[in-house]
XYZ file of C-alpha atoms in Angstrom:
197
model
C 99.373 23.025 96.986
C 99.071 24.214 93.434
C 97.347 21.749 91.220
C 99.720 19.541 89.230
C 97.286 20.119 86.345
C 98.475 23.729 86.169
C 102.112 22.608 86.014
C 101.280 20.089 83.306
C 99.398 22.755 81.356
C 102.468 25.030 81.521
C 104.665 22.205 80.293
C 102.256 21.596 77.415
C 102.246 25.268 76.379
C 106.036 25.540 76.646
C 106.466 22.467 74.454
C 103.775 23.188 71.859
C 101.485 20.370 72.904
C 97.712 20.613 72.615
C 95.900 21.447 75.896
C 95.218 18.372 78.012
C 97.308 16.147 75.754
C 99.171 14.654 78.691
C 96.047 14.165 80.814
C 94.370 12.377 77.893
C 97.426 10.118 77.520
C 97.367 9.352 81.253
C 93.648 8.551 81.093
C 94.158 6.490 77.930
C 96.825 4.364 79.592
C 94.397 3.582 82.422
C 95.144 1.714 85.610
C 97.934 -0.303 83.946
C 99.680 2.862 82.766
C 102.829 4.326 84.229
C 101.052 7.248 85.925
C 98.658 4.971 87.831
C 101.519 2.633 88.742
C 103.590 5.613 89.983
C 100.801 6.857 92.192
C 100.225 3.377 93.667
C 103.929 3.227 94.629
C 104.746 0.498 92.124
C 107.277 2.766 90.316
C 109.666 5.448 91.469
C 110.117 8.650 89.533
C 113.306 7.176 88.051
C 111.583 3.984 86.867
C 108.481 5.882 85.746
C 109.863 8.176 83.076
C 110.464 5.599 80.269
C 107.132 3.811 80.530
C 105.313 7.155 80.907
C 106.960 8.481 77.756
C 105.917 5.249 75.990
C 102.315 5.607 77.195
C 102.264 9.123 75.813
C 103.874 8.151 72.500
C 101.258 5.431 72.040
C 98.724 8.227 71.945
C 100.776 10.517 69.716
C 102.168 12.748 72.492
C 105.950 13.243 72.791
C 107.109 14.261 76.270
C 110.207 14.221 78.441
C 109.057 12.458 81.614
C 111.811 13.959 83.796
C 110.883 17.485 82.636
C 107.181 16.875 83.348
C 107.999 15.684 86.854
C 110.370 18.625 87.467
C 107.564 21.046 86.410
C 105.207 19.362 88.900
C 107.780 19.462 91.674
C 108.232 23.216 91.195
C 104.497 23.695 91.771
C 104.579 21.638 94.995
C 104.360 24.589 97.398
C 101.746 24.732 100.159
C 99.183 27.540 99.876
C 99.241 29.631 103.074
C 95.522 30.363 102.733
C 94.738 26.656 102.838
C 96.991 26.010 105.804
C 95.272 28.813 107.717
C 91.851 27.347 106.873
C 93.008 23.955 108.174
C 94.216 25.620 111.390
C 90.793 27.278 111.862
C 88.936 24.056 111.216
C 91.028 22.094 113.676
C 90.695 24.892 116.244
C 86.942 24.181 116.188
C 87.613 20.563 117.137
C 86.984 19.120 113.695
C 89.329 16.508 112.251
C 91.123 17.200 108.976
C 92.648 14.610 106.662
C 94.794 14.769 103.552
C 94.121 12.285 100.777
C 96.811 12.634 98.138
C 97.891 10.834 95.022
C 101.659 11.089 95.155
C 104.813 9.139 94.402
C 108.204 8.218 95.695
C 111.462 9.227 94.254
C 113.679 6.302 95.297
C 113.130 5.148 98.848
C 109.759 4.712 100.577
C 110.347 7.660 102.942
C 112.141 10.183 100.761
C 109.365 12.594 99.848
C 109.907 15.624 102.128
C 106.869 17.597 101.036
C 104.236 15.335 102.625
C 106.308 14.986 105.751
C 106.533 18.759 106.141
C 102.735 18.986 105.816
C 101.780 16.033 108.057
C 101.578 18.090 111.229
C 98.712 20.125 109.780
C 96.461 17.060 109.525
C 94.939 14.470 111.825
C 95.188 11.838 109.062
C 97.532 11.816 106.071
C 96.884 9.166 103.399
C 99.295 8.831 100.511
C 98.449 6.738 97.494
C 102.029 5.516 97.174
C 101.909 4.118 100.743
C 98.504 2.496 100.712
C 98.668 1.167 97.156
C 95.375 2.792 96.165
C 94.812 6.042 94.270
C 91.988 8.448 93.615
C 89.478 7.833 92.075
C 89.406 4.291 93.475
C 86.397 4.354 95.881
C 88.334 2.287 98.436
C 90.741 5.128 99.204
C 87.848 7.450 100.168
C 86.400 4.777 102.448
C 89.870 4.317 103.987
C 90.074 8.102 104.658
C 86.693 8.012 106.425
C 87.747 5.025 108.548
C 91.007 6.705 109.496
C 89.186 9.894 110.440
C 86.542 7.874 112.300
C 83.727 9.731 110.542
C 80.834 8.692 108.329
C 81.084 9.830 104.703
C 77.885 11.860 105.050
C 79.614 13.978 107.688
C 82.667 14.619 105.545
C 83.592 17.311 103.027
C 86.082 16.408 100.326
C 87.912 19.018 98.276
C 89.872 18.295 95.094
C 90.936 20.054 91.930
C 90.055 17.142 89.633
C 86.380 16.559 88.937
C 86.786 12.812 88.307
C 88.300 12.497 91.798
C 85.240 14.116 93.314
C 82.666 11.754 91.754
C 83.460 8.647 93.869
C 83.521 10.756 97.061
C 80.109 12.146 96.190
C 78.824 8.633 95.418
C 80.001 7.514 98.875
C 77.919 10.307 100.426
C 80.565 13.008 101.013
C 79.942 16.661 100.329
C 82.325 17.653 97.549
C 83.925 20.927 96.509
C 85.936 21.461 93.330
C 88.989 23.615 93.959
C 89.454 25.788 90.875
C 89.921 28.991 92.914
C 91.106 28.447 96.492
C 89.154 31.487 97.787
C 85.883 30.314 96.261
C 86.427 26.795 97.567
C 87.085 28.069 101.080
C 83.981 30.288 100.965
C 81.936 27.208 100.015
C 83.559 25.072 102.669
C 83.158 27.807 105.308
C 79.449 28.040 104.495
C 79.071 24.289 104.803
C 80.875 24.196 108.176
C 79.588 27.482 109.542
C 83.160 28.737 109.995
C 84.775 31.888 108.597
C 87.767 30.464 106.736
C 88.770 33.741 105.067
C 89.586 37.092 106.607
């Protein structure tokens, strides 16, 4: 899926905010902030917006939480190139897991995007379900246990550098996904599989 960072950057540009203003506000609010609580499943999107806006205001950033979430939702479309790479990896008998920071709207099972993607993966770990979120090292260890694989025999891809660091510290090979084609070339070289035509 497209990185939510890109959607947030578009929102910032459209609303005259400095680049990375929202990400700095999220980081500044820390684990007690609305964003972290949303991703751990402690808040729904509806109960998130007001405290998120307050977190941002505390750092001098004025946002409309509902508009930010709508921008992210618009970007939530699976990338066909990645789905094909997953198909090729699984066709070689390797297990593939998804480890995603996500959130619930109202009920615990109302998020249709992950459910539509589940069939592509052997393991699907959602932060909102397990109550842990990247970059908490425990969520990476959970993913390895669920996949029944040692971290040293695992490759982890993510678009956020700070989410790669704990995976690397655990012993996983890590690949930053800035450009999907470049990331798949790197992963293909690591696995010895052609993941691109």
